[in-house]
XYZ file of N, CA and C in Angstrom:
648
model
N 30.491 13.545 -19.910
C 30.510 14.056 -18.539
C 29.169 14.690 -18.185
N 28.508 15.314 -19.071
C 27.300 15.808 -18.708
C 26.276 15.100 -18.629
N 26.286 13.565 -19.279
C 25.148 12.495 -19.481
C 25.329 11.896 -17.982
N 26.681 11.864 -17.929
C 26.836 10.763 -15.998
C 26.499 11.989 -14.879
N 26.356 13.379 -15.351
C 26.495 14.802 -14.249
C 24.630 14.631 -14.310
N 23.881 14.470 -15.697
C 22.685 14.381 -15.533
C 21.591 13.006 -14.681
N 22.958 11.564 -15.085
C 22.697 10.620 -14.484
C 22.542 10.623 -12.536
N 23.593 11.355 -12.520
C 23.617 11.587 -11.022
C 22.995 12.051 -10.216
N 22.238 13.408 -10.991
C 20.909 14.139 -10.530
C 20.065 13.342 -10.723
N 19.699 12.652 -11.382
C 18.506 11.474 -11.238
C 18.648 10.854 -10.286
N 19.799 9.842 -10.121
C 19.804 9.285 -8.835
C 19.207 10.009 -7.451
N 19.867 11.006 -7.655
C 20.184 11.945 -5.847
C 18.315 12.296 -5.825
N 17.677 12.341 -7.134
C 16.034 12.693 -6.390
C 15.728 11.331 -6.551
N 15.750 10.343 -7.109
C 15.339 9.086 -6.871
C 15.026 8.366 -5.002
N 16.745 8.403 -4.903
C 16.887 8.634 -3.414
C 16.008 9.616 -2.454
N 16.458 10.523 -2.855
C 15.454 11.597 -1.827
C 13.759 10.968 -1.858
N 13.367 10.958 -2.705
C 11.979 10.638 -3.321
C 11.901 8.837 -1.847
N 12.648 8.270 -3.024
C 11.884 6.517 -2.143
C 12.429 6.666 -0.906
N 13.489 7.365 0.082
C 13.797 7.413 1.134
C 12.920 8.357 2.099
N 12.014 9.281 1.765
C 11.014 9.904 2.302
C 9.937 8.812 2.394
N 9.582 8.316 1.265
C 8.502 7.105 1.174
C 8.739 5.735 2.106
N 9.904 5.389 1.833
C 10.216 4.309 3.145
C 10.075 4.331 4.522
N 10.261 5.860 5.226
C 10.412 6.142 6.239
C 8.474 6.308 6.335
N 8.069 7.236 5.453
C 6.413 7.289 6.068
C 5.722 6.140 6.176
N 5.927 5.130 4.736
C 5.208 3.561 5.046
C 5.602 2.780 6.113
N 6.422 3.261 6.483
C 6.947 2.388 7.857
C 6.461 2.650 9.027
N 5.853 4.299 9.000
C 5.174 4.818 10.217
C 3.536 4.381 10.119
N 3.023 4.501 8.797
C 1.653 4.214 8.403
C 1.655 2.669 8.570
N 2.662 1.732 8.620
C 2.459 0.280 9.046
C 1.740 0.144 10.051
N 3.110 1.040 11.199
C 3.323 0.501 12.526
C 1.717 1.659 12.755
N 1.672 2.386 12.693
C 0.206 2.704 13.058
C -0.907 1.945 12.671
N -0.807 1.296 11.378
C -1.850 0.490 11.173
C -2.439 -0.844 11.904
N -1.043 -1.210 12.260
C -1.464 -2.500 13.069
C -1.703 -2.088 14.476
N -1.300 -1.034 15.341
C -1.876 -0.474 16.160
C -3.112 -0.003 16.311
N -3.904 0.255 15.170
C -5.152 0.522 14.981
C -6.139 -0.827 14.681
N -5.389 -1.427 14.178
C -5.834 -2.845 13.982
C -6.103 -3.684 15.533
N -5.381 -3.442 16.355
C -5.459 -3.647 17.559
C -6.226 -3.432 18.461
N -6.653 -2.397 18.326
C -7.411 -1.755 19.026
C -9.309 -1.854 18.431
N -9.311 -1.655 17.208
C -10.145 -1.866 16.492
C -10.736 -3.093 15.723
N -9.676 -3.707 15.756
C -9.920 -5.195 14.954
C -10.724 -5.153 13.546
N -10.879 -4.156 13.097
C -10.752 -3.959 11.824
C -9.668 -4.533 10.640
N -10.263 -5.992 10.051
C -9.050 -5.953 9.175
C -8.785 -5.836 8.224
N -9.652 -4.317 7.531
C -9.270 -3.588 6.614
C -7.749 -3.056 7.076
N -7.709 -2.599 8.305
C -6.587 -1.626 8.567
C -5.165 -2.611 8.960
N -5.306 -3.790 9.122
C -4.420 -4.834 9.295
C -3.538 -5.038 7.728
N -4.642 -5.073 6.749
C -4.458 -5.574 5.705
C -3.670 -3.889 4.430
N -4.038 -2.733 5.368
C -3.458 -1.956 5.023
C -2.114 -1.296 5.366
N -1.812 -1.885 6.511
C -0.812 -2.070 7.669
C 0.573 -2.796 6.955
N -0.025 -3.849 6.408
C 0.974 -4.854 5.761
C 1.272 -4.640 4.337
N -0.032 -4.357 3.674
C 0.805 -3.281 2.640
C 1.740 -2.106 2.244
N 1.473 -1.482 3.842
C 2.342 -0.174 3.794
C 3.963 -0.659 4.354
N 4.118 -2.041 4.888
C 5.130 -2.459 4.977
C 5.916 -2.996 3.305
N 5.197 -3.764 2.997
C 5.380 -3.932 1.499
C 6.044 -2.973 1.048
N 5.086 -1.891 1.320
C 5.527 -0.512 -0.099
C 7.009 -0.002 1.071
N 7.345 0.162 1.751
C 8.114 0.778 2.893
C 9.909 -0.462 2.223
N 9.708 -1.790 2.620
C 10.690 -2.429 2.015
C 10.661 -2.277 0.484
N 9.745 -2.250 -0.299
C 10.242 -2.041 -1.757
C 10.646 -0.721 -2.003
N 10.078 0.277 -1.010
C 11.054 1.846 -1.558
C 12.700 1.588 -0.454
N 12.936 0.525 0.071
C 14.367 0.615 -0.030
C 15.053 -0.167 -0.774
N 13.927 -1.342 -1.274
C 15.078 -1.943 -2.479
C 14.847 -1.052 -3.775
N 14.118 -0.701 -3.970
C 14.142 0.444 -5.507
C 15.274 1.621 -5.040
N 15.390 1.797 -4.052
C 16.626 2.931 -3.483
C 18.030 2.287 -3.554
N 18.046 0.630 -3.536
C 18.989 0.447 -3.471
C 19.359 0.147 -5.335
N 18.536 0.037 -5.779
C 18.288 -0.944 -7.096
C 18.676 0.225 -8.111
N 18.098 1.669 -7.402
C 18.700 2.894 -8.601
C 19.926 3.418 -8.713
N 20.541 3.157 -7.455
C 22.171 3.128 -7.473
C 22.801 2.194 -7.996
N 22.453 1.025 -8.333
C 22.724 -0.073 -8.697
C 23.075 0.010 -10.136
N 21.364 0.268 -10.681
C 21.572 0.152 -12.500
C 22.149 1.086 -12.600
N 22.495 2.274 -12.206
C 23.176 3.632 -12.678
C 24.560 3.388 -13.011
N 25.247 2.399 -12.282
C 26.727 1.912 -12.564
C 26.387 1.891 -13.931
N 28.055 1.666 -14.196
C 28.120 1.597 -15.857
C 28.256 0.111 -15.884
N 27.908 -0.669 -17.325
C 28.560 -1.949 -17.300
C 30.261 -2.097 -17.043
N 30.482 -3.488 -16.976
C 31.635 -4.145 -16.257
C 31.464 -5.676 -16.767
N 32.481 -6.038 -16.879
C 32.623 -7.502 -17.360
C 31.742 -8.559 -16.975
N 31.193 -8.119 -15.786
C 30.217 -9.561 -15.186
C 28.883 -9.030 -15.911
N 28.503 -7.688 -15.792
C 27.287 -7.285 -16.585
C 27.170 -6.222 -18.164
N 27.497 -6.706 -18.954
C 28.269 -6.073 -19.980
C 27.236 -5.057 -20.372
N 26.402 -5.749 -20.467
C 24.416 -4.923 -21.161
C 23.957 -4.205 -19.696
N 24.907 -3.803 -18.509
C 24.706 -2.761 -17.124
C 23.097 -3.689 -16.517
N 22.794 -2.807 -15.650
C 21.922 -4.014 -14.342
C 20.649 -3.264 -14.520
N 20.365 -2.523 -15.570
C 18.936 -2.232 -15.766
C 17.520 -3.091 -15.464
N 17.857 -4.535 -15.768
C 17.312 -5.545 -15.890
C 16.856 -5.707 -14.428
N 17.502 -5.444 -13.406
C 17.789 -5.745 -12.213
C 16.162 -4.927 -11.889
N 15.746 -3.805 -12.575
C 14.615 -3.311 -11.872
C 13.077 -3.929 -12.524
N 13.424 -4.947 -13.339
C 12.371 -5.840 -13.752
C 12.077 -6.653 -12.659
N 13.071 -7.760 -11.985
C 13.229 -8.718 -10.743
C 12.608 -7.785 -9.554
N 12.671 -6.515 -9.580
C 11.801 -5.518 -8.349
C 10.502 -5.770 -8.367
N 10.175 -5.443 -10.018
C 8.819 -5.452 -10.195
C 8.236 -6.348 -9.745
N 8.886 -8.113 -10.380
C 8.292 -8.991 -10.037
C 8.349 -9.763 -8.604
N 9.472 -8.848 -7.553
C 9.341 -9.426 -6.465
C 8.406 -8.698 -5.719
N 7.995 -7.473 -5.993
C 6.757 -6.276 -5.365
C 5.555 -7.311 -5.641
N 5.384 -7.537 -7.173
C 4.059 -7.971 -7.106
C 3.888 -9.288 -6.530
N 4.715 -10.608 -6.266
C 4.464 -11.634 -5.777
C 4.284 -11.243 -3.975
N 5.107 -10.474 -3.615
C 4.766 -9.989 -2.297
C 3.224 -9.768 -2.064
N 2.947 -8.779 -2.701
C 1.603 -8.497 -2.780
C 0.410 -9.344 -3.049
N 1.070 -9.937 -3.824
C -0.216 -11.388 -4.215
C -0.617 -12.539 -3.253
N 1.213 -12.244 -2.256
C 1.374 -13.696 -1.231
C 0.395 -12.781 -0.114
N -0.144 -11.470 0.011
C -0.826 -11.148 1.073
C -2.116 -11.017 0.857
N -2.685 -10.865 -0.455
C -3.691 -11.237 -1.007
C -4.185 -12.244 -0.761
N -3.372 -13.093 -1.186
C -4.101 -14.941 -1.312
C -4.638 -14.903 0.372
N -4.026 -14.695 1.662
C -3.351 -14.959 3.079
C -5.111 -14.252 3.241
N -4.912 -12.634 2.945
C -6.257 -12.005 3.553
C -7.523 -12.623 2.613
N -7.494 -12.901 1.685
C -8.787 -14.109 1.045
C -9.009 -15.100 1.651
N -8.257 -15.857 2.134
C -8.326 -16.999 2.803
C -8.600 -16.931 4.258
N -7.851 -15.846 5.354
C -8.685 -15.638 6.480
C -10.169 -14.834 6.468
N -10.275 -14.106 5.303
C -12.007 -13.164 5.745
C -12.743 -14.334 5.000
N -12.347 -15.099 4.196
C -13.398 -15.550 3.562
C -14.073 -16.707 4.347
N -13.478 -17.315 5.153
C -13.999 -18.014 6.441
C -14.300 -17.430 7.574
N -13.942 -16.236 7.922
C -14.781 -15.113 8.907
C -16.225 -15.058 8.391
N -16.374 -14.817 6.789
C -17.297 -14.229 6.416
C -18.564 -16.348 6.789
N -18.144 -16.955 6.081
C -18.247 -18.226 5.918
C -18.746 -18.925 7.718
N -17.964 -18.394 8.613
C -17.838 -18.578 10.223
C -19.427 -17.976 10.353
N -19.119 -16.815 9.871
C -20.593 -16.080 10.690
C -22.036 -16.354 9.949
N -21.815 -16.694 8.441
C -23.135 -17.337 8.219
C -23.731 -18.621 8.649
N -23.016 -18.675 9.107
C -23.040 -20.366 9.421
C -23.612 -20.294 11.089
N -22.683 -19.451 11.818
C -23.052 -19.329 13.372
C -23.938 -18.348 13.982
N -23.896 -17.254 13.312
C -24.273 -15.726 13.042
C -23.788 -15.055 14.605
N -22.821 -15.693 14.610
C -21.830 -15.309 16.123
C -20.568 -14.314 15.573
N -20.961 -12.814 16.388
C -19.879 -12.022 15.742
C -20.045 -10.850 16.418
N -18.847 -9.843 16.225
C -19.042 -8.487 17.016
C -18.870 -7.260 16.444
N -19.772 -6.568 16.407
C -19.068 -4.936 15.445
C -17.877 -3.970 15.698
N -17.177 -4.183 14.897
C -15.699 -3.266 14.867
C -15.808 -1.776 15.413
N -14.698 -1.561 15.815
C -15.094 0.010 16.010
C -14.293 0.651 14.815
N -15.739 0.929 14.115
C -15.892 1.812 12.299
C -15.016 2.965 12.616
N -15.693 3.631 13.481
C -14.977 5.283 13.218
C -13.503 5.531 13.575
N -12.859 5.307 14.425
C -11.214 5.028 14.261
C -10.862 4.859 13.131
N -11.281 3.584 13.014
C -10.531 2.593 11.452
C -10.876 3.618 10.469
N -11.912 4.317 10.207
C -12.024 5.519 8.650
C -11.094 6.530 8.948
N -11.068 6.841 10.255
C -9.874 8.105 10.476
C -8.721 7.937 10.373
N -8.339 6.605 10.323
C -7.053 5.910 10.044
C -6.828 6.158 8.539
N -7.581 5.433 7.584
C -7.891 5.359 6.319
C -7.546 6.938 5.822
N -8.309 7.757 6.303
C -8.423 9.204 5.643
C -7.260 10.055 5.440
N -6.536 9.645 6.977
C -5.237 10.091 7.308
C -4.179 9.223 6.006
N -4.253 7.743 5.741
C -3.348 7.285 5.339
C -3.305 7.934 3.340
N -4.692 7.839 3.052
C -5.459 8.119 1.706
C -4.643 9.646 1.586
N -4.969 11.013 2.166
C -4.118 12.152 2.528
C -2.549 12.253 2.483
N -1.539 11.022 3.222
C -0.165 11.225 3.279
C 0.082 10.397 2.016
N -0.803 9.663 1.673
C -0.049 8.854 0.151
C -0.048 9.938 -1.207
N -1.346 10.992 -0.710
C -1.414 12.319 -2.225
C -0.356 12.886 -1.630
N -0.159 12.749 -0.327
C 1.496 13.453 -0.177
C 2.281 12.995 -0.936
N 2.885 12.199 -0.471
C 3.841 10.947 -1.325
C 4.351 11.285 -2.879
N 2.510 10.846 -3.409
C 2.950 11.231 -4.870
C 3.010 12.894 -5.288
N 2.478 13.498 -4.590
C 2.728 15.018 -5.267
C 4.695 14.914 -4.722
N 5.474 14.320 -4.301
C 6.504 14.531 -3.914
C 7.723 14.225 -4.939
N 6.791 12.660 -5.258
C 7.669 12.098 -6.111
C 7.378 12.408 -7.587
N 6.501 13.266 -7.484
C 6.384 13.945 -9.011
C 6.959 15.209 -9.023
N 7.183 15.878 -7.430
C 8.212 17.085 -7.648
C 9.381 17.226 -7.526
N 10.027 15.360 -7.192
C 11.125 15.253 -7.321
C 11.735 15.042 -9.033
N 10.392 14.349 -9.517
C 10.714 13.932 -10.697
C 10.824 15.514 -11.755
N 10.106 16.073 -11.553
C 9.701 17.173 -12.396
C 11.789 18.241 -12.226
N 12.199 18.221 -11.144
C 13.516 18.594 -10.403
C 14.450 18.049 -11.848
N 14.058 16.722 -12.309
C 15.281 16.594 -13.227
C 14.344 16.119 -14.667
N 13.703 17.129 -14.610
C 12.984 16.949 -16.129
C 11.720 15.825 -16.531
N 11.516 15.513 -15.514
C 10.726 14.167 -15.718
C 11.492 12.621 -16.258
N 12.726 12.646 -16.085
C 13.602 11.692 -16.739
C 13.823 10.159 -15.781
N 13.258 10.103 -14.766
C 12.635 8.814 -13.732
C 12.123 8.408 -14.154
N 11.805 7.001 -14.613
C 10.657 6.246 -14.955
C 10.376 5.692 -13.318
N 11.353 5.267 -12.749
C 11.025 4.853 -11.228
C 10.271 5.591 -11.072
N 10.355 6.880 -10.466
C 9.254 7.888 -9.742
C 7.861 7.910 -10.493
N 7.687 8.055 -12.032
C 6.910 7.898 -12.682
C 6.391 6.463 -12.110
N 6.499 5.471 -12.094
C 5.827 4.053 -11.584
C 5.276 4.276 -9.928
N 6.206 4.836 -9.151
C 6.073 4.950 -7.652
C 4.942 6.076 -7.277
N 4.784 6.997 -8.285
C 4.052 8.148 -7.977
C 2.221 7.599 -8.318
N 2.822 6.555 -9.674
C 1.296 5.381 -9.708
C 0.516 4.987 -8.968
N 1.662 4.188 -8.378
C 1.271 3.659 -7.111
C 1.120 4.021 -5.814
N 1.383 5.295 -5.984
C 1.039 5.818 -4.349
C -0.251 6.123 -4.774
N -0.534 6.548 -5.866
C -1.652 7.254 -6.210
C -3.183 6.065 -6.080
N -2.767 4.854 -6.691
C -3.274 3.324 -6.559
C -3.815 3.538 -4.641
N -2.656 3.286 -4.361
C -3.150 3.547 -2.577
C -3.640 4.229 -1.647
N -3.484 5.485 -2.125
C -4.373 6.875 -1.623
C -6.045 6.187 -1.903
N -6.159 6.150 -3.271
C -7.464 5.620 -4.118
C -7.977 4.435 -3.302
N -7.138 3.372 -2.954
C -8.001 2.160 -1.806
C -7.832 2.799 -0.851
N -7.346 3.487 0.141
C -7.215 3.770 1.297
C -8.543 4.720 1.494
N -8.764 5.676 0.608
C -10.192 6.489 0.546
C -11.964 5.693 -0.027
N -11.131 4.623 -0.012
C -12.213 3.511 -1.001
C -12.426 2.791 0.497
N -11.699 2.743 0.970
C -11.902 2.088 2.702
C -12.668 2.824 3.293
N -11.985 3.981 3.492
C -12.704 5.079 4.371
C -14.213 5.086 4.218
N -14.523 5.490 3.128
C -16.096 5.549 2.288
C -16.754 4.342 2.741
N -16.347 3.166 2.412
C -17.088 1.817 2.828
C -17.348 2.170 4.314
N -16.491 2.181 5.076
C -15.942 2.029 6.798
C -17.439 3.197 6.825
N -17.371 4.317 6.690
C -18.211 5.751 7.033
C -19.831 5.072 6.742
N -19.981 4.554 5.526
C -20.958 3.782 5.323
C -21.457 3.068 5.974
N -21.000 1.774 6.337
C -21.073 0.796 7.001
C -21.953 1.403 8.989
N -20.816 2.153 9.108
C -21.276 2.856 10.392
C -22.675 3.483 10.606
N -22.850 4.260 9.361
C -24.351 5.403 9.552
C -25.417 4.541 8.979
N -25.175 3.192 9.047
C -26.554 2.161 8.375
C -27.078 1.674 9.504
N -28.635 2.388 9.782
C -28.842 2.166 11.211
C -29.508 0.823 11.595
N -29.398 0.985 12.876
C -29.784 -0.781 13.369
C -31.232 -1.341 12.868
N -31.370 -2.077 13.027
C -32.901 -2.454 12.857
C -33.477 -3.060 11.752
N -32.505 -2.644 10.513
C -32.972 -3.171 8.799
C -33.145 -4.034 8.213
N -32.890 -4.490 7.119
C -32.724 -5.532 6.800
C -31.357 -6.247 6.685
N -30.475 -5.449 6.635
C -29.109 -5.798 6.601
C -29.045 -5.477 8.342
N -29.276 -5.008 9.557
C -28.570 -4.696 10.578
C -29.507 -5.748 11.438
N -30.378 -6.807 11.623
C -31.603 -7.215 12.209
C -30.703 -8.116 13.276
N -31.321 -8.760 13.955
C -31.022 -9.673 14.904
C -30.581 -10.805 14.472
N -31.460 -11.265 13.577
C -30.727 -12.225 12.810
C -29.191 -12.143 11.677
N -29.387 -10.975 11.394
C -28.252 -11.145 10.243
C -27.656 -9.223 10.343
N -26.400 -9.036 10.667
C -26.356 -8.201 11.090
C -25.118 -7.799 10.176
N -24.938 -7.149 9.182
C -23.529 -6.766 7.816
C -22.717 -6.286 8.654
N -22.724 -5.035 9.737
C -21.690 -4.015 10.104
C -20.891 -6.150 11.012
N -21.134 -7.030 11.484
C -20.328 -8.115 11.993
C -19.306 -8.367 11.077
N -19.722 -8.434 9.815
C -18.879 -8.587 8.550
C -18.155 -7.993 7.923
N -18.808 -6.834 7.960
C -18.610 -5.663 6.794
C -16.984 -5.229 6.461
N -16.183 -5.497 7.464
C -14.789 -5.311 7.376
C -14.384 -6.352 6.651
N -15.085 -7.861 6.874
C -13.947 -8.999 6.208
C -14.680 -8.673 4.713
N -16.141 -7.925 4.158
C -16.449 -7.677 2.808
C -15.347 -7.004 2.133
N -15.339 -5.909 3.054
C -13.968 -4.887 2.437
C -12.738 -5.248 2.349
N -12.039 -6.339 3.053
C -11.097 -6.619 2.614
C -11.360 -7.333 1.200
N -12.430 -8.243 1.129
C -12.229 -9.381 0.069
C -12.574 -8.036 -1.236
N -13.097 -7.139 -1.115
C -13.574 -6.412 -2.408
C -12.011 -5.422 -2.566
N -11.147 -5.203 -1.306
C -9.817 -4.832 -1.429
C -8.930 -5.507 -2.092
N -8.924 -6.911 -2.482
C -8.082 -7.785 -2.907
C -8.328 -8.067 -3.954
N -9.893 -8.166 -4.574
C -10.454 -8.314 -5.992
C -9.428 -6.607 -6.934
N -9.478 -5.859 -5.971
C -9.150 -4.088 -6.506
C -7.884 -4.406 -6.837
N -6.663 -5.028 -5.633
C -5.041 -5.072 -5.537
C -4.989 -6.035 -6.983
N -5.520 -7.262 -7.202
C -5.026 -8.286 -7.957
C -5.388 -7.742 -9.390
């Protein structure tokens, strides 16, 4: 009784934990592609759709920890632990299928403009304030799901994995920002900014492709 009374407290911060996280990646989406909109930055497109990613996998890991917690039963005798392996591997093919998608559109943006040198500069400073903000609520995130975890002893391996990975995304999201801030204060005239060949035209589809070399 005390192993299923301790099981249960795991669950109930599990829940609390990925159901806070679902609800913010869902707001950091829908802002992202709004910023994407406006900015055409598609660093922030490509961060937009990840935070959807992470937003549906913290409700199937929410649904997936109630799940294995059952006890076995005749259809699953060895219980549905297993069940949070098939998470793993449906998170990461998600992720890979948006990878391949943003390689394949910047890398012919990038490919378009050497070729034409026809192109327009993003508006940088939004898109980093976006980034900074998102980099900030993800150290939220994980300081959360490590004080949910810490609540029942550290005995989550979920939260332990999720708190990773928020931490993974804070880390690109501030790895954006930095590029984006960069990119902006490199003044006109150089060798990289000239009439002929101008990086800040590009510089977003660079950051995605050096974002996707980071994700994979």
């Amino acid at each position: 009784e005390d192993v299923s009374h301790a099981d249960a407290a795991v669950l109930r911060a599990e829940q609390r934990s990925l159901y806070t996280h679902m609800f913010t990646m869902l707001f950091l989406a829908l802002l992202g592609f709004a910023i994407y909109a406006i900015t055409r930055v598609s660093a922030t497109q490509l961060d937009g759709v990840i935070s959807l990613i992470n937003a549906a996998a913290a409700f199937i890991a929410a649904q997936l920890a109630f799940t294995s917690s059952q006890p076995a039963d005749v259809d699953n005798p060895y219980g549905r632990l297993a069940l949070e392996n098939l998470y793993t591997l449906f998170r990461s093919l998600m992720i890979l299928g948006v990878v391949v998608v943003a390689v394949v559109t910047n890398t012919s943006k990038v490919i378009d403009y050497l070729v034409t040198r026809k192109g327009s500069e993003p508006e940088f400073g939004l898109a980093a304030a976006y980034t900074a903000v998102v980099a900030l609520i993800c150290l939220g995130l994980k300081w959360n799901h490590e004080r949910n975890n810490r609540s029942v002893n550290g005995a989550s391996s979920l939260l332990k994995v999720e708190a990773t990975a928020t931490k993974m995304e804070a880390l690109i999201s501030a790895g954006i920002c930095a590029s984006l801030v960069l990119v902006a204060v490199i003044p006109d005239g150089t060798f990289l900014t000239s009439e002929g060949f101008n990086i800040k035209d590009i510089a977003d589809s660079i950051i995605v492709l050096i974002l996707c070399a980071l994700l994979v």
